[in-house]
Amino acid sequence: MVENERTQLLSKEAEYDEPPSVFCNYTVEVLEPIPKKHNAGPSGWGCLPRGDKWHSTLALQGGLPFPLNFWSSCIKYLIFLLNFLFSLLGLLILVVGLWGLIDKESLGSEQLPHLGANPMSLFVVVGLIVSIISLAGCVGALCENICLLWFFAGGILTFLVLETLAGILIYALWDDLQGLLDSMMLVAITRYQDDSDLRFLLDEIQLGLQCCGVVSYQDWKLNLYFNCSSPGIQACGLPASCCINPWENGTIINSQCGFGAMGLDEAAAQNMVHSEGCSPRLRQWLGQNSWVIGDYILVTTIIEGLEFLLATRLVRDIKVRKASD
């Protein structure tokens, strides 16, 4: 019985050409891991990527954006450098304006209706605007942020339009503006003691141009304190900035050097104070330095126009790079 079962098993094995195998011959395909997109922000264009090097190879392997080409990188860092310098200038103007408001305690002083707001507040506003626009250009160029670059380009374009309109108005209304400036100086003379900013500006003009009053030193009769009918000690006097030698060989201005000058005859007064007014001196100074002012305006306009063109070019390059990513 046993012998018969063994014979049947051997006959079944003989039916196979090859002995059966206990292993399965399957082909295993190993899939490549899906590359992870670098999370550089909501749009994938963050300012500070991880420590990976910014190369096109890693851009293909790790999903990083392609780098800008050589000229686009030059434009990027040129915009950053120019706006960094302009931001420092804006912060300096802002600090000067704040110092003027705090140091001269002008926030509590009575303002002139003809001159508008406090003069030092103009420095604060201009410095703040220049700083914001320049910092937007710095950050926008460094981070390749399209929104900040468009904001910067819009600010530059606004400056160019305003400067062009101001130049046209000044050229067309030059004579009227000179008359307006004379009227403003006369108003400032009448309020000399009431506003520390006006006092500071008038003193700087009279010391710098070596003049007194608008047309002549007699214009200070409009001031109630310096008028000869005044009961105070300043009656028939003039500010120290009108004096020929206000320091009198010292380091501190003698505030009483002009006392009694308007009570003297013109020849004697000319030995103490400047008799010529500031209006003709100011017009003479503007005529002599008009080419300097024109060159400064021209250079500033060229730089602003160049920055606008560079910003728009950088935005275009960033968009092209982003589309090819």
Short mmCIF file of C-alpha atoms in Angstrom, two decimals:
data_model
loop_
_atom_site.label_atom_id
_atom_site.label_comp_id
_atom_site.label_asym_id
_atom_site.label_seq_id
_atom_site.Cartn_x
_atom_site.Cartn_y
_atom_site.Cartn_z
CA MET A 1 0.00 0.00 0.00
CA VAL A 2 2.73 2.34 0.91
CA GLU A 3 4.69 1.38 -2.17
CA ASN A 4 1.76 2.23 -4.43
CA GLU A 5 1.35 5.78 -2.97
CA ARG A 6 5.04 6.47 -3.43
CA THR A 7 4.83 5.37 -7.09
CA GLN A 8 1.89 7.77 -7.72
CA LEU A 9 3.76 10.73 -6.22
CA LEU A 10 6.81 10.09 -8.41
CA SER A 11 4.65 9.89 -11.52
CA LYS A 12 3.04 13.29 -10.74
CA GLU A 13 6.46 14.95 -10.30
CA ALA A 14 7.54 13.59 -13.65
CA GLU A 15 4.77 15.60 -15.39
CA TYR A 16 6.61 18.94 -14.65
CA ASP A 17 9.53 20.07 -16.85
CA GLU A 18 11.00 22.02 -13.95
CA PRO A 19 10.51 21.53 -10.27
CA PRO A 20 8.10 24.01 -8.75
CA SER A 21 9.68 26.99 -6.98
CA VAL A 22 8.60 28.28 -3.64
CA PHE A 23 9.59 31.92 -4.56
CA CYS A 24 7.56 34.41 -6.61
CA ASN A 25 9.49 36.38 -9.24
CA TYR A 26 7.83 39.88 -9.05
CA THR A 27 9.44 43.08 -10.34
CA VAL A 28 9.42 45.78 -7.67
CA GLU A 29 9.43 49.39 -8.94
CA VAL A 30 10.86 51.84 -6.45
CA LEU A 31 9.21 55.26 -6.82
CA GLU A 32 11.22 58.44 -6.32
CA PRO A 33 10.09 60.51 -3.32
CA ILE A 34 7.94 63.47 -4.22
CA PRO A 35 10.03 66.63 -3.78
CA LYS A 36 8.75 68.92 -1.11
CA LYS A 37 7.97 72.46 -2.11
CA HIS A 38 9.93 74.87 -0.03
CA ASN A 39 7.56 76.75 2.19
CA ALA A 40 8.89 80.28 1.79
CA GLY A 41 5.62 82.00 2.54
CA PRO A 42 2.04 82.08 1.30
CA SER A 43 3.15 82.68 -2.29
CA GLY A 44 6.42 80.75 -2.13
CA TRP A 45 8.45 83.95 -2.54
CA GLY A 46 9.61 84.68 0.98
CA CYS A 47 12.36 87.13 1.87
CA LEU A 48 14.42 84.82 4.06
CA PRO A 49 14.66 81.25 2.70
CA ARG A 50 16.17 78.41 4.65
CA GLY A 51 19.86 77.77 4.70
CA ASP A 52 19.79 76.15 1.22
CA LYS A 53 21.98 77.75 -1.40
CA TRP A 54 20.16 79.74 -4.07
CA HIS A 55 21.04 77.72 -7.18
CA SER A 56 19.03 76.52 -10.12
CA THR A 57 19.95 72.91 -9.32
CA LEU A 58 18.32 73.14 -5.94
CA ALA A 59 15.45 74.98 -7.57
CA LEU A 60 14.78 71.92 -9.70
CA GLN A 61 15.31 69.44 -6.89
CA GLY A 62 13.78 71.29 -3.97
CA GLY A 63 11.14 73.49 -5.59
CA LEU A 64 12.97 76.77 -4.90
CA PRO A 65 12.38 79.70 -7.27
CA PHE A 66 14.95 80.24 -10.01
CA PRO A 67 17.46 82.99 -9.22
CA LEU A 68 17.51 86.28 -11.09
CA ASN A 69 20.04 86.70 -13.85
CA PHE A 70 23.15 88.82 -13.45
CA TRP A 71 21.71 92.12 -14.68
CA SER A 72 18.50 91.72 -12.71
CA SER A 73 20.54 91.04 -9.56
CA CYS A 74 22.56 94.20 -10.24
CA ILE A 75 19.33 96.19 -10.58
CA LYS A 76 18.01 94.66 -7.37
CA TYR A 77 21.00 95.64 -5.25
CA LEU A 78 21.34 99.05 -6.92
CA ILE A 79 17.75 99.86 -5.96
CA PHE A 80 18.45 98.63 -2.44
CA LEU A 81 21.59 100.79 -2.11
CA LEU A 82 20.01 103.98 -3.47
CA ASN A 83 16.93 103.66 -1.29
CA PHE A 84 19.01 102.83 1.76
CA LEU A 85 20.80 106.17 1.33
CA PHE A 86 17.52 108.01 0.73
CA SER A 87 15.97 106.37 3.80
CA LEU A 88 18.86 107.67 5.91
CA LEU A 89 18.30 111.14 4.45
CA GLY A 90 14.59 110.92 5.22
CA LEU A 91 15.25 109.81 8.79
CA LEU A 92 17.69 112.72 9.21
CA ILE A 93 15.05 115.21 8.03
CA LEU A 94 12.53 113.59 10.37
CA VAL A 95 14.90 113.84 13.34
CA VAL A 96 15.63 117.52 12.56
CA GLY A 97 11.90 118.27 12.43
CA LEU A 98 11.20 116.48 15.71
CA TRP A 99 14.15 118.21 17.33
CA GLY A 100 12.80 121.57 16.17
CA LEU A 101 9.35 120.84 17.57
CA ILE A 102 10.68 119.68 20.94
CA ASP A 103 13.66 121.99 21.43
CA LYS A 104 11.89 125.25 20.63
CA GLU A 105 8.62 124.21 22.33
CA SER A 106 6.69 125.24 19.25
CA LEU A 107 3.81 122.82 19.73
CA GLY A 108 2.18 125.13 22.22
CA SER A 109 2.87 128.37 20.39
CA GLU A 110 0.28 130.38 18.49
CA GLN A 111 0.51 129.78 14.75
CA LEU A 112 0.31 132.28 11.93
CA PRO A 113 -2.82 131.94 9.82
CA HIS A 114 -0.93 133.21 6.75
CA LEU A 115 1.90 130.71 7.10
CA GLY A 116 -0.23 127.68 7.87
CA ALA A 117 1.06 124.95 10.13
CA ASN A 118 4.23 124.96 12.15
CA PRO A 119 7.26 125.23 9.81
CA MET A 120 9.08 122.41 11.59
CA SER A 121 6.13 120.10 11.02
CA LEU A 122 6.94 120.32 7.30
CA PHE A 123 10.30 118.64 8.01
CA VAL A 124 8.49 115.90 9.94
CA VAL A 125 6.01 115.23 7.12
CA VAL A 126 8.62 115.27 4.36
CA GLY A 127 11.04 113.11 6.34
CA LEU A 128 8.30 110.60 7.17
CA ILE A 129 7.12 110.30 3.55
CA VAL A 130 10.65 109.96 2.16
CA SER A 131 11.53 107.35 4.80
CA ILE A 132 8.41 105.23 4.14
CA ILE A 133 8.82 105.23 0.35
CA SER A 134 12.57 104.57 0.53
CA LEU A 135 12.18 101.73 3.04
CA ALA A 136 9.49 100.21 0.80
CA GLY A 137 11.98 100.28 -2.06
CA CYS A 138 14.71 98.71 0.10
CA VAL A 139 12.57 95.87 1.41
CA GLY A 140 10.78 95.35 -1.88
CA ALA A 141 14.04 95.01 -3.82
CA LEU A 142 15.76 92.83 -1.24
CA CYS A 143 12.78 90.51 -0.75
CA GLU A 144 11.68 90.68 -4.39
CA ASN A 145 8.22 91.69 -3.23
CA ILE A 146 6.14 92.90 -6.17
CA CYS A 147 3.57 94.77 -4.02
CA LEU A 148 6.22 96.85 -2.23
CA LEU A 149 8.02 97.57 -5.50
CA TRP A 150 4.79 98.82 -7.09
CA PHE A 151 4.16 100.98 -4.00
CA PHE A 152 7.67 102.39 -4.30
CA ALA A 153 7.29 103.04 -8.04
CA GLY A 154 3.95 104.78 -7.43
CA GLY A 155 5.53 107.03 -4.79
CA ILE A 156 8.41 107.95 -7.10
CA LEU A 157 5.98 108.71 -9.94
CA THR A 158 3.95 110.93 -7.60
CA PHE A 159 7.10 112.83 -6.63
CA LEU A 160 8.01 113.34 -10.29
CA VAL A 161 4.56 114.69 -11.14
CA LEU A 162 4.50 117.05 -8.13
CA GLU A 163 8.03 118.32 -8.84
CA THR A 164 7.15 118.97 -12.48
CA LEU A 165 4.01 120.90 -11.54
CA ALA A 166 5.92 122.88 -8.90
CA GLY A 167 8.63 123.78 -11.42
CA ILE A 168 6.06 124.99 -13.95
CA LEU A 169 4.23 127.06 -11.33
CA ILE A 170 7.43 128.63 -9.99
CA TYR A 171 8.58 129.56 -13.50
CA ALA A 172 5.19 131.00 -14.48
CA LEU A 173 4.49 132.83 -11.21
CA TRP A 174 8.02 133.86 -10.22
CA ASP A 175 7.27 137.59 -9.79
CA ASP A 176 4.10 136.91 -7.82
CA LEU A 177 5.95 134.45 -5.60
CA GLN A 178 8.59 137.05 -4.78
CA GLY A 179 5.87 139.50 -3.75
CA LEU A 180 4.23 136.75 -1.67
CA LEU A 181 7.56 135.99 0.01
CA ASP A 182 8.00 139.67 0.93
CA SER A 183 4.49 139.76 2.43
CA MET A 184 5.17 136.60 4.45
CA MET A 185 8.40 138.07 5.82
CA LEU A 186 6.57 141.25 6.87
CA VAL A 187 3.96 139.14 8.67
CA ALA A 188 6.75 137.16 10.32
CA ILE A 189 8.38 140.39 11.53
CA THR A 190 5.17 141.45 13.25
CA ARG A 191 4.98 138.09 15.07
CA TYR A 192 8.69 137.73 15.78
CA GLN A 193 8.35 137.29 19.56
CA ASP A 194 5.19 135.19 19.36
CA ASP A 195 6.55 132.20 17.44
CA SER A 196 9.94 130.67 18.17
CA ASP A 197 10.10 128.99 14.74
CA LEU A 198 9.64 132.30 12.94
CA ARG A 199 12.22 133.89 15.17
CA PHE A 200 14.67 131.10 14.37
CA LEU A 201 14.06 131.33 10.58
CA LEU A 202 14.30 135.14 10.46
CA ASP A 203 17.48 135.15 12.52
CA GLU A 204 19.07 132.56 10.23
CA ILE A 205 18.11 134.54 7.11
CA GLN A 206 19.39 137.84 8.51
CA LEU A 207 22.62 136.31 9.80
CA GLY A 208 23.27 134.33 6.63
CA LEU A 209 22.51 137.13 4.14
CA GLN A 210 23.76 139.92 6.42
CA CYS A 211 20.57 141.92 6.06
CA CYS A 212 17.83 143.37 8.24
CA GLY A 213 14.12 143.60 7.56
CA VAL A 214 12.48 143.11 4.18
CA VAL A 215 13.29 146.33 2.30
CA SER A 216 15.34 148.02 5.04
CA TYR A 217 15.88 147.84 8.80
CA GLN A 218 13.01 150.32 9.23
CA ASP A 219 10.57 147.47 8.58
CA TRP A 220 11.03 146.39 12.19
CA LYS A 221 8.87 149.35 13.22
CA LEU A 222 5.94 147.07 12.38
CA ASN A 223 6.81 145.00 15.43
CA LEU A 224 5.10 146.27 18.58
CA TYR A 225 8.08 145.45 20.77
CA PHE A 226 10.70 147.21 18.58
CA ASN A 227 8.54 150.20 17.65
CA CYS A 228 9.76 153.42 19.19
CA SER A 229 6.36 153.97 20.81
CA SER A 230 6.75 150.76 22.81
CA PRO A 231 7.22 151.20 26.58
CA GLY A 232 9.56 148.20 26.82
CA ILE A 233 13.36 148.10 26.82
CA GLN A 234 13.35 146.90 23.19
CA ALA A 235 11.78 150.16 21.94
CA CYS A 236 13.64 151.60 18.90
CA GLY A 237 15.80 148.48 18.90
CA LEU A 238 16.52 145.65 16.47
CA PRO A 239 17.09 141.91 16.85
CA ALA A 240 20.66 140.79 17.47
CA SER A 241 20.69 139.08 14.04
CA CYS A 242 20.62 142.55 12.44
CA CYS A 243 23.89 143.56 14.09
CA ILE A 244 27.09 143.74 12.05
CA ASN A 245 29.00 141.96 14.80
CA PRO A 246 26.42 140.27 17.04
CA TRP A 247 29.06 138.19 18.82
CA GLU A 248 31.24 141.21 19.65
CA ASN A 249 34.42 139.08 19.56
CA GLY A 250 32.82 136.44 21.78
CA THR A 251 31.18 133.06 21.36
CA ILE A 252 27.69 134.08 22.58
CA ILE A 253 25.44 136.50 20.71
CA ASN A 254 24.85 139.76 22.54
CA SER A 255 21.06 140.05 22.49
CA GLN A 256 21.25 143.82 23.23
CA CYS A 257 23.64 144.80 20.46
CA GLY A 258 20.81 146.33 18.39
CA PHE A 259 19.07 148.23 21.14
CA GLY A 260 18.36 151.88 20.21
CA ALA A 261 19.52 151.45 16.58
CA MET A 262 16.31 152.81 15.02
CA GLY A 263 16.55 155.93 17.20
CA LEU A 264 19.85 156.89 15.55
CA ASP A 265 20.33 158.61 12.21
CA GLU A 266 20.97 156.35 9.22
CA ALA A 267 24.73 156.94 9.09
CA ALA A 268 25.19 156.05 12.77
CA ALA A 269 22.84 153.09 12.51
CA GLN A 270 24.86 151.64 9.60
CA ASN A 271 27.84 151.32 11.93
CA MET A 272 25.81 149.07 14.23
CA VAL A 273 23.40 147.10 12.05
CA HIS A 274 22.86 146.07 8.44
CA SER A 275 20.70 148.68 6.76
CA GLU A 276 19.88 146.74 3.57
CA GLY A 277 16.77 144.59 3.56
CA CYS A 278 16.71 140.83 2.99
CA SER A 279 14.47 140.87 -0.09
CA PRO A 280 17.07 142.30 -2.52
CA ARG A 281 19.81 140.18 -0.95
CA LEU A 282 17.67 137.05 -1.30
CA ARG A 283 16.92 137.79 -4.96
CA GLN A 284 20.61 138.40 -5.59
CA TRP A 285 21.50 135.11 -3.91
CA LEU A 286 18.93 133.23 -5.95
CA GLY A 287 20.27 134.80 -9.15
CA GLN A 288 23.86 133.83 -8.32
CA ASN A 289 22.99 130.28 -7.27
CA SER A 290 20.19 129.53 -9.73
CA TRP A 291 22.45 127.17 -11.71
CA VAL A 292 23.29 125.23 -8.53
CA ILE A 293 19.61 124.91 -7.66
CA GLY A 294 18.79 123.92 -11.24
CA ASP A 295 21.53 121.27 -11.31
CA TYR A 296 20.36 119.87 -7.98
CA ILE A 297 16.77 119.61 -9.20
CA LEU A 298 17.91 118.04 -12.48
CA VAL A 299 20.09 115.43 -10.75
CA THR A 300 17.32 114.61 -8.26
CA THR A 301 14.80 114.21 -11.09
CA ILE A 302 17.17 111.97 -13.08
CA ILE A 303 17.80 109.74 -10.04
CA GLU A 304 14.09 109.45 -9.31
CA GLY A 305 13.32 108.64 -12.96
CA LEU A 306 16.09 106.05 -13.03
CA GLU A 307 14.77 104.43 -9.86
CA PHE A 308 11.27 104.27 -11.35
CA LEU A 309 12.54 102.57 -14.52
CA LEU A 310 14.71 100.14 -12.52
CA ALA A 311 11.83 99.25 -10.21
CA THR A 312 9.49 98.49 -13.13
CA ARG A 313 12.21 96.43 -14.84
CA LEU A 314 12.82 94.43 -11.66
CA VAL A 315 9.09 93.74 -11.29
CA ARG A 316 9.00 92.44 -14.86
CA ASP A 317 12.01 90.18 -14.27
CA ILE A 318 10.48 88.80 -11.07
CA LYS A 319 7.23 88.02 -12.89
CA VAL A 320 9.13 86.25 -15.69
CA ARG A 321 11.15 84.24 -13.17
CA LYS A 322 7.99 83.36 -11.26
CA ALA A 323 6.21 82.22 -14.43
CA SER A 324 9.12 79.92 -15.38
CA ASP A 325 9.32 78.37 -11.91
#
